[in-house]
């Protein structure tokens, strides 16, 4: 494209300056620099594709070994509510359940706060206030998750135990991990949502104001619905971030798979379990070792589905403004 | 609403600007403009690009409030009250003085919802059937009903540019304003859609006061009752050069600069 544009300009200037057509040179030129850059970028792309493919390959082959061993069956894996490798029980549900509960709690915290702060930043805040608040949110996004983990265990858990009583709230519990995970995903949701809101053209807002809409009416009835696909995408990315989060749950949600719906009890999540098991010294090709790949594969499929879903939502519901 | 009740129903002036100056930060974009706009007439604002026509137009419904750096001095009198008075609510002003923009900007909602939005946010409390009726009346008012009556559920964005602009007019009519401000409403449209909108303006004049900014001299000449000609002074501040009945402005301009502009000699 750039080539064509340049040729076009040269061509017209030649004509304008009145020089004869013999001097007009449209022949292809070799551009070694361009070729080199293109090649380098291609290699970068290839490397990332191969890495991804390698990871997927390992996940599948190791999981294959796991499901191939006589102690395990896929139906048990998918239906049983006990995960006890020592007695040969491999049901994913305790781990999956706890992952879902902690992520759910996180999203209950992060969605309204993220949406609210994004609406505030994009529709209400003066440039001055925005220039103060945005960096704060970015700092929140930059805190290592291990710090969040200790924040959960040393602040959130005691707080919950103070409010609900030490007999109700266990020292390790899903609620504390989920709440802190919500604070962790908050900046992600907030900044993605704010991007979506800011992308709504000013003319739509003016249209609403011109009909006598207040700021709030404009924000809720026009701007948010117009940005809905972006907001849903932010929400889905937030979930997959929470599902995949490891450090906070490993520290605060407790060790040991347990099938419980009580958020104040300890229950290990999928990621927490993988982290704990793989940090012990497991022999290669033991069933314990292979089991973590099966969990990893489940996680991978979950986040993959979420990402595909968010891509679909963005494409399907993207508003064409003009 | 009670803020803006009418002390003198016989006043033929819909809006009157008194010594209005508008600033963007330190830059004065409009300098001491004073003129009165007659009710139920079409008034055209013309002048070269950047002379402050849009700025003046947007000051009539306090749209400039949305620009943080904009500031208005002087008075704009509407029903005997200064719209820039300390206790006037800009939201109420915009209900009474609607606006149609240069680029059609329908909401990404259905045609029906585009119309229903205005009444709903203004506390409309009727039945579904009454709303259906209001939607139909507004679309008829904007000469769009026949083209869209079978697809009210479709997105407003699925319409052509000219239809979208008439949808925006219908949307403005639905809140029953007294004045409709139009900022180059035809500049993004083809000649046939333009003609449709002009015909529509003549229809609307029976009920509404219309103020239109246009770059199209023929449009101003054929579609307006009054014409206001603006020009920039040496500080690039816009000022009102001449204002009068459209016939007089185009056939017998008093000011030399008006004559030069409409005959296409500068601007
Ligand atoms: N939001 C803004 N911030 C700062 N300056 C502005 C803003 N909007 C307009 N101006 C300035 O005010 C002056 C008048 O602008 P305005 O848009 O009213 O002109 P106009 O007559 O409508 O021009 P056009 O015919 O091109 O639409 C211009 O010098 C412009 O640069
Ligand atoms: Mg303009």
Coordinates of C-alpha atoms and ligand atoms in Angstrom, one line a residue:
Chain A
X1 CA 0.0 0.0 0.0
X2 CA 2.8 2.4 1.0
X3 CA 4.5 1.6 -2.3
X4 CA 1.4 2.4 -4.3
X5 CA 0.9 5.7 -2.5
X6 CA 4.5 6.7 -3.0
X7 CA 4.3 5.9 -6.7
X8 CA 1.1 7.8 -7.0
X9 CA 2.6 10.9 -5.5
X10 CA 5.8 10.7 -7.6
X11 CA 3.7 10.1 -10.7
X12 CA 1.5 13.1 -10.2
X13 CA 4.4 15.5 -9.2
X14 CA 6.2 14.4 -12.3
X15 CA 3.2 15.3 -14.4
X16 CA 2.7 18.5 -12.6
X17 CA 6.3 19.6 -13.1
X18 CA 5.8 19.0 -16.7
X19 CA 8.6 16.5 -17.2
X20 CA 8.1 14.0 -19.9
X21 CA 7.0 10.5 -19.3
X22 CA 10.5 9.0 -20.0
X23 CA 11.7 10.1 -16.5
X24 CA 8.8 8.4 -14.7
X25 CA 10.2 5.2 -13.2
X26 CA 7.7 2.8 -11.9
X27 CA 10.0 -0.3 -11.8
X28 CA 10.1 -2.3 -8.6
X29 CA 12.9 -1.4 -6.3
X30 CA 14.5 -3.8 -3.9
X31 CA 14.3 -2.7 -0.3
X32 CA 16.6 -5.0 1.8
X33 CA 15.8 -3.2 5.1
X34 CA 12.2 -3.8 4.6
X35 CA 12.8 -7.5 3.8
X36 CA 15.0 -7.9 6.9
X37 CA 12.4 -6.4 9.2
X38 CA 9.6 -8.5 7.7
X39 CA 11.7 -11.6 8.2
X40 CA 12.5 -10.8 11.8
X41 CA 8.8 -10.1 12.6
X42 CA 7.9 -13.4 11.0
X43 CA 10.3 -15.3 13.2
X44 CA 8.9 -13.6 16.3
X45 CA 5.4 -14.7 15.3
X46 CA 6.6 -18.3 14.6
X47 CA 8.3 -18.6 17.9
X48 CA 5.2 -17.6 19.9
X49 CA 3.1 -20.0 17.8
X50 CA 5.5 -22.9 18.3
X51 CA 5.8 -22.2 22.1
X52 CA 2.0 -22.3 22.4
X53 CA 1.8 -25.5 20.3
X54 CA 4.6 -27.1 22.4
X55 CA 2.7 -26.3 25.6
X56 CA -0.5 -27.7 24.3
X57 CA 1.3 -30.8 23.0
X58 CA 2.8 -31.5 26.5
X59 CA -0.5 -30.9 28.2
X60 CA -2.2 -33.4 25.9
X61 CA 0.4 -36.2 25.9
X62 CA 0.9 -36.1 29.7
X63 CA -2.9 -36.1 30.2
X64 CA -3.1 -39.0 27.8
X65 CA -0.7 -41.0 30.0
X66 CA -2.9 -40.1 33.0
X67 CA -6.2 -41.1 31.5
X68 CA -4.5 -44.2 30.0
X69 CA -3.5 -45.6 33.4
X70 CA -5.7 -48.4 34.8
X71 CA -6.6 -46.5 38.0
X72 CA -8.3 -43.6 36.2
X73 CA -11.3 -43.3 33.9
X74 CA -12.5 -40.1 32.2
X75 CA -16.0 -40.6 33.6
X76 CA -14.6 -40.8 37.1
X77 CA -12.5 -37.7 36.5
X78 CA -15.5 -35.8 35.3
X79 CA -18.1 -36.9 37.8
X80 CA -16.5 -37.9 41.1
X81 CA -16.4 -35.4 44.0
X82 CA -13.3 -36.9 45.6
X83 CA -9.8 -36.1 44.7
X84 CA -7.4 -38.4 46.7
X85 CA -4.5 -39.6 44.7
X86 CA -3.3 -41.8 47.5
X87 CA -6.4 -44.0 47.4
X88 CA -6.7 -43.7 43.7
X89 CA -9.7 -41.3 43.6
X90 CA -9.4 -38.7 40.8
X91 CA -12.6 -36.6 40.6
X92 CA -12.0 -33.1 39.4
X93 CA -15.0 -31.6 41.1
X94 CA -13.6 -30.6 44.5
X95 CA -10.8 -28.6 42.7
X96 CA -13.1 -27.3 40.0
X97 CA -15.8 -26.3 42.5
X98 CA -13.4 -24.3 44.7
X99 CA -12.0 -22.6 41.6
X100 CA -15.5 -21.6 40.5
X101 CA -16.4 -20.4 44.0
X102 CA -13.3 -18.2 44.5
X103 CA -13.6 -16.8 40.9
X104 CA -17.3 -16.1 41.5
X105 CA -16.5 -14.2 44.7
X106 CA -13.8 -12.3 42.9
X107 CA -16.2 -11.3 40.1
X108 CA -18.9 -10.3 42.5
X109 CA -16.3 -7.8 43.9
X110 CA -14.6 -6.8 40.7
X111 CA -17.5 -6.3 38.3
X112 CA -19.6 -3.6 40.1
X113 CA -16.4 -1.8 41.4
X114 CA -14.7 -2.1 38.0
X115 CA -17.8 -0.9 36.1
X116 CA -18.4 1.9 38.6
X117 CA -14.9 3.2 38.6
X118 CA -14.8 3.0 34.8
X119 CA -18.0 5.0 34.4
X120 CA -16.7 7.5 36.9
X121 CA -13.3 7.9 35.1
X122 CA -14.8 8.1 31.7
X123 CA -18.0 10.1 32.3
X124 CA -17.5 12.2 35.4
X125 CA -13.9 12.7 36.4
X126 CA -12.2 15.9 35.4
X127 CA -8.9 15.5 33.7
X128 CA -7.1 16.4 36.9
X129 CA -8.9 13.7 39.0
X130 CA -8.4 11.2 36.2
X131 CA -4.7 11.9 36.1
X132 CA -4.5 11.0 39.8
X133 CA -6.8 8.0 39.8
X134 CA -5.5 6.2 36.8
X135 CA -2.0 5.8 38.0
X136 CA -3.3 4.5 41.3
X137 CA -5.3 1.8 39.5
X138 CA -2.2 0.9 37.4
X139 CA -0.2 0.5 40.6
X140 CA -2.9 -1.9 41.8
X141 CA -2.4 -3.8 38.6
X142 CA 1.4 -4.0 39.1
X143 CA 1.4 -5.5 42.6
X144 CA 2.8 -9.0 42.5
X145 CA 0.2 -11.6 43.3
X146 CA 2.2 -13.0 46.2
X147 CA 1.7 -9.7 47.9
X148 CA -2.0 -10.0 47.4
X149 CA -1.8 -13.5 48.9
X150 CA -0.2 -12.3 52.0
X151 CA -2.6 -9.4 52.1
X152 CA -5.4 -12.0 52.1
X153 CA -4.0 -14.1 54.9
X154 CA -2.8 -11.3 57.1
X155 CA -5.6 -8.8 56.6
X156 CA -8.6 -10.2 54.9
X157 CA -8.8 -13.4 56.8
X158 CA -8.5 -11.8 60.2
X159 CA -11.1 -9.3 59.2
X160 CA -13.5 -12.0 58.1
X161 CA -12.9 -13.9 61.3
X162 CA -13.5 -10.8 63.3
X163 CA -16.8 -10.1 61.5
X164 CA -18.2 -13.6 61.3
X165 CA -16.5 -15.3 64.2
X166 CA -13.5 -17.5 64.4
X167 CA -15.7 -20.6 64.7
X168 CA -17.4 -19.9 61.4
X169 CA -14.4 -18.7 59.3
X170 CA -11.5 -21.1 59.0
X171 CA -8.0 -19.8 58.9
X172 CA -7.7 -20.8 55.3
X173 CA -10.9 -20.1 53.4
X174 CA -12.2 -19.4 49.9
X175 CA -13.9 -16.2 50.8
X176 CA -10.7 -14.4 51.8
X177 CA -8.9 -15.6 48.7
X178 CA -11.9 -14.7 46.4
X179 CA -12.3 -11.2 47.8
X180 CA -8.6 -10.3 47.4
X181 CA -8.6 -11.9 44.0
X182 CA -11.5 -9.5 43.2
X183 CA -9.3 -6.5 44.2
X184 CA -6.6 -8.0 42.0
X185 CA -8.8 -8.2 38.9
X186 CA -10.4 -4.9 39.5
X187 CA -7.9 -2.7 37.7
X188 CA -8.0 -5.0 34.7
X189 CA -11.8 -4.8 34.4
X190 CA -11.8 -1.2 35.1
X191 CA -9.3 -0.2 32.5
X192 CA -10.7 -2.4 29.8
X193 CA -14.2 -1.1 30.5
X194 CA -12.9 2.4 30.5
X195 CA -11.3 1.9 27.1
X196 CA -14.7 0.6 25.8
X197 CA -16.6 3.5 27.3
X198 CA -14.1 6.1 25.9
X199 CA -14.4 4.5 22.5
X200 CA -18.1 5.5 22.3
X201 CA -18.1 8.5 20.1
X202 CA -18.7 11.9 21.6
X203 CA -21.5 12.6 19.1
X204 CA -23.7 9.9 20.8
X205 CA -23.3 11.5 24.1
X206 CA -24.2 14.9 22.6
X207 CA -27.2 13.4 21.0
X208 CA -28.4 12.2 24.4
X209 CA -27.6 15.5 26.1
X210 CA -29.4 17.4 23.3
X211 CA -32.6 15.5 24.3
X212 CA -32.3 16.7 27.9
X213 CA -30.6 13.6 29.3
X214 CA -28.6 14.1 32.5
X215 CA -25.0 12.8 32.8
X216 CA -26.2 9.6 34.6
X217 CA -29.0 8.9 32.0
X218 CA -26.5 9.4 29.2
X219 CA -23.9 7.1 30.9
X220 CA -26.4 4.3 31.8
X221 CA -28.7 4.4 28.8
X222 CA -26.4 5.3 25.9
X223 CA -22.8 5.0 26.7
X224 CA -22.8 1.7 28.6
X225 CA -25.1 -0.2 26.2
X226 CA -23.1 1.1 23.3
X227 CA -19.9 -0.2 24.9
X228 CA -21.5 -3.5 26.0
X229 CA -19.4 -5.8 23.9
X230 CA -16.2 -4.3 25.3
X231 CA -17.6 -4.5 28.8
X232 CA -18.6 -8.1 28.4
X233 CA -15.1 -8.9 27.0
X234 CA -13.6 -7.2 30.0
X235 CA -15.7 -9.3 32.3
X236 CA -14.8 -12.6 30.5
X237 CA -11.1 -11.7 30.5
X238 CA -11.5 -11.0 34.2
X239 CA -13.0 -14.4 34.9
X240 CA -10.2 -16.2 33.0
X241 CA -7.7 -14.2 35.0
X242 CA -9.4 -15.2 38.2
X243 CA -9.7 -18.9 37.2
X244 CA -6.0 -19.0 36.4
X245 CA -4.8 -17.1 39.4
X246 CA -2.5 -19.2 41.6
X247 CA -0.6 -17.4 44.2
X248 CA -3.5 -15.9 46.2
X249 CA -5.5 -19.1 46.4
X250 CA -2.4 -21.2 47.1
X251 CA -1.6 -19.0 50.1
X252 CA -5.1 -18.2 51.4
X253 CA -7.6 -20.7 50.3
X254 CA -6.0 -23.7 52.0
X255 CA -4.2 -26.9 51.0
X256 CA -6.1 -30.1 50.4
X257 CA -9.0 -30.7 48.0
X258 CA -12.3 -30.5 49.6
X259 CA -15.8 -30.5 48.1
X260 CA -17.7 -27.8 49.9
X261 CA -19.9 -24.9 49.0
X262 CA -19.2 -23.0 52.2
X263 CA -16.9 -20.1 51.3
X264 CA -15.6 -19.9 54.8
X265 CA -14.1 -23.3 54.6
X266 CA -10.7 -24.2 53.2
X267 CA -10.7 -25.9 49.8
X268 CA -7.9 -26.2 47.3
X269 CA -8.4 -24.8 43.8
X270 CA -7.1 -26.4 40.6
X271 CA -4.2 -23.9 40.3
X272 CA -3.5 -24.2 44.0
X273 CA -3.3 -27.9 43.8
X274 CA -1.0 -27.9 40.8
X275 CA 1.3 -25.5 42.5
X276 CA 1.5 -27.5 45.7
X277 CA 1.9 -30.9 44.0
X278 CA 4.5 -29.7 41.5
X279 CA 6.6 -28.1 44.2
X280 CA 6.9 -31.4 46.0
X281 CA 9.3 -34.0 44.6
X282 CA 7.2 -36.2 42.5
X283 CA 8.7 -38.9 40.3
X284 CA 8.4 -38.5 36.6
X285 CA 5.5 -40.5 35.2
X286 CA 3.9 -41.3 38.6
X287 CA 0.2 -41.0 38.5
X288 CA 0.3 -38.0 40.9
X289 CA 2.6 -36.2 38.5
X290 CA 0.5 -37.0 35.5
X291 CA -2.7 -35.9 37.2
X292 CA -1.5 -32.3 37.4
X293 CA -1.4 -32.2 33.6
X294 CA -5.0 -33.4 33.4
X295 CA -6.0 -30.6 35.8
X296 CA -3.9 -28.2 33.7
X297 CA -5.6 -29.4 30.6
X298 CA -9.0 -28.7 32.2
X299 CA -7.9 -25.2 33.2
X300 CA -6.5 -24.6 29.7
X301 CA -9.8 -25.7 28.1
X302 CA -11.8 -23.4 30.5
X303 CA -9.7 -20.3 29.8
X304 CA -9.6 -21.2 26.1
X305 CA -13.4 -21.4 25.9
X306 CA -13.6 -18.1 27.9
X307 CA -11.3 -16.4 25.5
X308 CA -13.1 -17.7 22.4
X309 CA -16.3 -16.6 24.0
X310 CA -15.0 -13.1 24.6
X311 CA -13.7 -12.9 21.0
X312 CA -17.1 -14.0 19.8
X313 CA -18.9 -11.4 22.0
X314 CA -16.7 -8.6 20.7
X315 CA -17.3 -9.6 17.1
X316 CA -21.0 -10.4 17.4
X317 CA -22.1 -7.4 19.4
X318 CA -19.6 -4.8 18.3
X319 CA -21.5 -1.6 17.6
X320 CA -20.8 0.0 14.4
X321 CA -21.1 3.6 15.2
X322 CA -21.1 5.1 11.7
Chain B
X1 CA -40.0 22.7 34.0
X2 CA -41.6 25.5 35.9
X3 CA -38.3 27.4 35.7
X4 CA -39.1 28.3 32.2
X5 CA -42.7 29.3 32.1
X6 CA -43.7 32.0 29.7
X7 CA -44.5 35.5 31.1
X8 CA -45.5 36.9 27.7
X9 CA -47.1 34.4 25.3
X10 CA -47.4 37.1 22.6
X11 CA -43.6 37.7 22.4
X12 CA -42.8 36.8 18.8
X13 CA -39.1 36.3 19.7
X14 CA -38.3 32.7 20.6
X15 CA -34.7 33.5 21.6
X16 CA -32.8 36.7 22.1
X17 CA -29.0 36.9 22.4
X18 CA -27.9 40.0 24.3
X19 CA -24.2 41.0 24.2
X20 CA -23.2 37.4 24.0
X21 CA -19.5 36.6 24.0
X22 CA -18.2 33.0 24.1
X23 CA -14.7 32.0 25.1
X24 CA -12.7 28.8 24.7
X25 CA -10.2 29.2 27.5
X26 CA -8.6 32.6 26.8
X27 CA -9.6 32.6 23.1
X28 CA -12.7 34.7 22.4
X29 CA -14.5 32.8 19.6
X30 CA -17.6 35.0 19.5
X31 CA -17.7 38.7 20.3
X32 CA -20.7 40.6 21.6
X33 CA -23.4 39.1 19.4
X34 CA -26.9 40.5 19.9
X35 CA -29.9 39.4 17.8
X36 CA -33.5 38.1 18.3
X37 CA -34.8 35.0 16.6
X38 CA -38.5 35.1 15.7
X39 CA -40.8 32.3 16.7
X40 CA -42.0 29.7 14.1
X41 CA -39.6 30.9 11.5
X42 CA -36.5 29.5 10.0
X43 CA -33.3 31.5 10.8
X44 CA -30.1 30.6 8.9
X45 CA -26.7 31.3 10.3
X46 CA -24.1 31.7 7.6
X47 CA -20.5 32.7 7.3
X48 CA -17.0 31.4 6.6
X49 CA -15.6 28.4 8.4
X50 CA -14.4 29.1 12.0
X51 CA -16.5 32.3 12.4
X52 CA -18.4 30.8 15.4
X53 CA -21.7 29.7 13.9
X54 CA -21.7 26.4 15.7
X55 CA -20.5 28.0 18.8
X56 CA -23.4 30.5 18.7
X57 CA -25.9 27.8 17.9
X58 CA -24.7 25.5 20.7
X59 CA -24.9 28.4 23.2
X60 CA -28.7 28.5 22.6
X61 CA -29.2 25.2 24.4
X62 CA -26.2 25.3 26.6
X63 CA -24.5 22.6 24.7
X64 CA -21.2 24.4 25.2
X65 CA -21.5 23.6 28.9
X66 CA -20.2 20.2 27.9
X67 CA -16.9 21.6 26.8
X68 CA -14.9 22.2 29.9
X69 CA -13.0 25.3 28.7
X70 CA -16.0 27.0 27.1
X71 CA -17.5 30.1 28.9
X72 CA -20.4 32.3 27.9
X73 CA -20.8 36.0 28.8
X74 CA -23.9 38.1 28.2
X75 CA -27.5 36.9 28.1
X76 CA -29.6 34.5 26.1
X77 CA -33.3 35.3 26.8
X78 CA -35.8 32.5 26.4
X79 CA -39.4 33.1 27.6
X80 CA -38.2 36.2 29.4
X81 CA -35.5 34.4 31.3
X82 CA -31.7 34.4 30.9
X83 CA -30.7 30.8 30.1
X84 CA -27.3 31.6 31.7
X85 CA -28.9 32.7 34.9
X86 CA -27.6 31.2 38.1
X87 CA -30.5 28.8 38.7
X88 CA -31.3 27.6 35.3
X89 CA -30.9 23.9 34.7
X90 CA -29.1 23.2 31.4
X91 CA -30.9 19.8 31.2
X92 CA -34.3 21.5 31.3
X93 CA -33.1 24.0 28.6
X94 CA -32.1 21.2 26.3
X95 CA -35.5 19.6 26.6
X96 CA -37.1 22.8 25.3
X97 CA -34.5 23.6 22.8
X98 CA -33.6 20.4 20.8
X99 CA -30.7 19.8 18.6
X100 CA -29.8 18.0 15.3
X101 CA -26.2 17.6 14.6
X102 CA -24.0 17.8 11.5
X103 CA -23.3 14.1 11.3
X104 CA -26.4 11.9 11.8
X105 CA -25.8 10.3 15.3
X106 CA -28.6 7.8 15.9
X107 CA -28.1 5.7 19.0
X108 CA -27.1 2.1 18.4
X109 CA -30.6 1.0 19.4
X110 CA -33.7 0.1 17.4
X111 CA -35.5 2.8 15.5
X112 CA -38.3 2.6 18.0
X113 CA -36.0 3.0 21.0
X114 CA -34.2 5.9 19.4
X115 CA -37.5 7.8 19.5
X116 CA -38.7 6.5 22.8
X117 CA -35.5 7.4 24.6
X118 CA -36.1 11.2 24.9
X119 CA -39.6 10.9 26.3
X120 CA -38.6 8.2 28.7
X121 CA -35.8 10.1 30.3
X122 CA -38.1 13.1 30.5
X123 CA -40.4 11.2 32.9
X124 CA -42.9 10.0 30.3
X125 CA -45.6 8.0 31.9
X126 CA -48.0 6.6 29.3
X127 CA -49.1 3.2 28.2
X128 CA -47.3 1.1 25.6
X129 CA -50.0 2.0 23.1
X130 CA -49.5 5.7 23.7
X131 CA -45.7 5.3 23.2
X132 CA -46.4 3.5 20.0
X133 CA -48.5 6.5 19.0
X134 CA -45.9 9.0 20.0
X135 CA -43.2 7.1 18.0
X136 CA -45.5 7.1 14.9
X137 CA -46.3 10.8 15.3
X138 CA -42.6 11.7 15.6
X139 CA -41.6 9.6 12.6
X140 CA -44.5 11.1 10.6
X141 CA -43.4 14.5 11.7
X142 CA -39.9 13.8 10.3
X143 CA -41.4 12.3 7.1
X144 CA -39.8 9.0 7.8
X145 CA -42.8 6.9 8.9
X146 CA -43.6 5.3 5.5
X147 CA -40.0 4.2 5.0
X148 CA -39.6 2.6 8.4
X149 CA -43.0 1.5 9.7
X150 CA -42.3 -2.1 8.9
X151 CA -38.9 -2.2 10.6
X152 CA -39.2 -0.3 13.8
X153 CA -37.3 -3.0 15.6
X154 CA -34.2 -2.7 13.4
X155 CA -31.2 -0.8 14.4
X156 CA -31.3 2.9 13.6
X157 CA -27.8 2.4 12.2
X158 CA -29.2 0.2 9.4
X159 CA -30.8 3.3 7.8
X160 CA -29.2 5.4 5.0
X161 CA -27.5 8.6 6.0
X162 CA -30.5 10.8 5.0
X163 CA -32.9 8.5 6.8
X164 CA -30.6 8.5 9.9
X165 CA -30.7 12.3 9.9
X166 CA -34.5 12.3 9.7
X167 CA -34.5 9.8 12.5
X168 CA -32.5 12.2 14.5
X169 CA -35.0 14.9 13.7
X170 CA -37.9 12.6 14.7
X171 CA -36.0 11.8 18.0
X172 CA -35.8 15.6 18.7
X173 CA -39.5 16.0 17.9
X174 CA -40.5 13.3 20.3
X175 CA -39.6 15.4 23.4
X176 CA -41.8 18.2 21.9
X177 CA -39.3 21.1 22.1
X178 CA -40.1 24.6 21.0
X179 CA -36.9 25.3 19.2
X180 CA -34.9 23.0 17.1
X181 CA -31.2 23.9 16.4
X182 CA -29.7 22.3 13.4
X183 CA -25.9 22.4 12.7
X184 CA -25.3 21.8 9.0
X185 CA -27.9 19.0 9.0
X186 CA -27.5 18.3 5.3
X187 CA -23.8 18.5 4.9
X188 CA -23.3 14.7 5.0
X189 CA -26.3 14.1 2.7
X190 CA -27.0 13.7 -1.0
X191 CA -29.0 16.4 -2.8
X192 CA -32.3 14.4 -2.7
X193 CA -32.1 13.8 1.0
X194 CA -31.1 17.4 1.4
X195 CA -34.3 18.5 -0.4
X196 CA -36.3 16.2 1.8
X197 CA -34.9 17.8 4.9
X198 CA -35.6 21.2 3.6
X199 CA -39.2 20.3 2.8
X200 CA -39.4 18.9 6.2
X201 CA -38.2 22.2 7.7
X202 CA -41.0 24.1 6.0
X203 CA -43.5 21.6 7.6
X204 CA -41.9 21.9 11.0
X205 CA -42.0 25.7 10.9
X206 CA -45.7 25.6 11.7
X207 CA -45.0 24.3 15.1
X208 CA -41.3 24.9 15.8
X209 CA -38.8 27.7 15.7
X210 CA -35.8 26.5 13.6
X211 CA -32.3 27.8 13.7
X212 CA -30.0 26.3 11.1
X213 CA -26.3 26.6 10.4
X214 CA -25.5 26.1 6.7
X215 CA -22.6 26.5 4.3
X216 CA -24.9 26.1 1.4
X217 CA -25.9 29.6 0.2
X218 CA -28.7 28.2 -2.0
X219 CA -30.0 26.4 1.0
X220 CA -30.0 29.5 3.2
X221 CA -31.6 31.5 0.4
X222 CA -34.4 29.1 -0.4
X223 CA -35.1 27.5 3.0
X224 CA -34.9 30.3 5.5
X225 CA -36.9 33.3 6.6
X226 CA -34.1 35.2 8.2
X227 CA -30.4 35.1 7.7
X228 CA -27.6 36.1 10.0
X229 CA -24.2 36.6 8.5
X230 CA -21.1 36.1 10.7
X231 CA -17.5 37.0 10.1
X232 CA -14.3 36.9 12.0
X233 CA -12.6 40.1 13.0
X234 CA -8.8 40.5 13.1
X235 CA -8.5 38.6 16.4
X236 CA -10.4 35.7 14.8
X237 CA -13.4 36.4 17.0
X238 CA -16.7 35.8 15.3
X239 CA -19.1 38.7 15.1
X240 CA -22.5 39.3 13.6
X241 CA -22.1 41.4 10.5
X242 CA -25.7 41.6 9.2
X243 CA -29.0 40.2 10.1
X244 CA -32.4 40.5 8.4
X245 CA -35.0 38.9 6.3
X246 CA -33.4 36.4 3.9
X247 CA -34.7 38.2 0.8
X248 CA -33.1 41.4 1.9
X249 CA -29.8 39.8 2.8
X250 CA -29.5 38.1 -0.5
X251 CA -30.9 40.7 -2.8
X252 CA -30.0 43.9 -1.1
X253 CA -27.3 43.4 1.6
X254 CA -26.6 46.6 3.5
X255 CA -23.0 45.6 4.4
X256 CA -20.4 45.4 1.7
X257 CA -18.8 42.3 3.3
X258 CA -22.2 40.5 3.2
X259 CA -22.4 41.2 -0.4
X260 CA -18.9 40.0 -1.1
X261 CA -19.6 36.8 0.8
X262 CA -22.9 35.8 -0.8
X263 CA -21.6 36.6 -4.2
X264 CA -18.8 34.2 -3.4
X265 CA -15.9 36.7 -3.5
X266 CA -14.4 35.6 -0.2
X267 CA -14.8 33.2 2.7
Ligands
LIG1 N1 -14.1 22.7 21.6 C1 -13.4 23.8 21.2 N2 -12.3 24.1 21.9 C2 -11.5 25.2 21.5 N3 -11.8 26.0 20.5 C3 -12.9 25.7 19.8 C4 -13.7 24.6 20.1 N4 -14.8 24.5 19.2 C5 -14.5 25.6 18.4 N5 -13.4 26.3 18.7 C6 -12.9 27.5 18.0 O1 -13.9 28.4 18.0 C7 -14.0 29.1 16.7 C8 -15.4 29.0 16.1 O2 -15.7 27.6 15.9 P1 -17.0 27.1 15.4 O3 -17.0 25.6 15.3 O4 -18.1 27.8 16.1 O5 -17.0 27.7 13.9 P2 -18.0 27.4 12.7 O6 -18.4 28.8 12.2 O7 -19.1 26.5 13.1 O8 -17.1 26.7 11.6 P3 -17.5 25.6 10.5 O9 -18.3 26.3 9.5 O10 -16.2 25.1 10.1 O11 -18.3 24.6 11.3 C9 -12.9 28.4 15.9 O12 -11.8 29.2 15.9 C10 -12.6 27.1 16.6 O13 -11.3 26.8 16.4
LIG2 MG1 -19.7 24.5 12.6

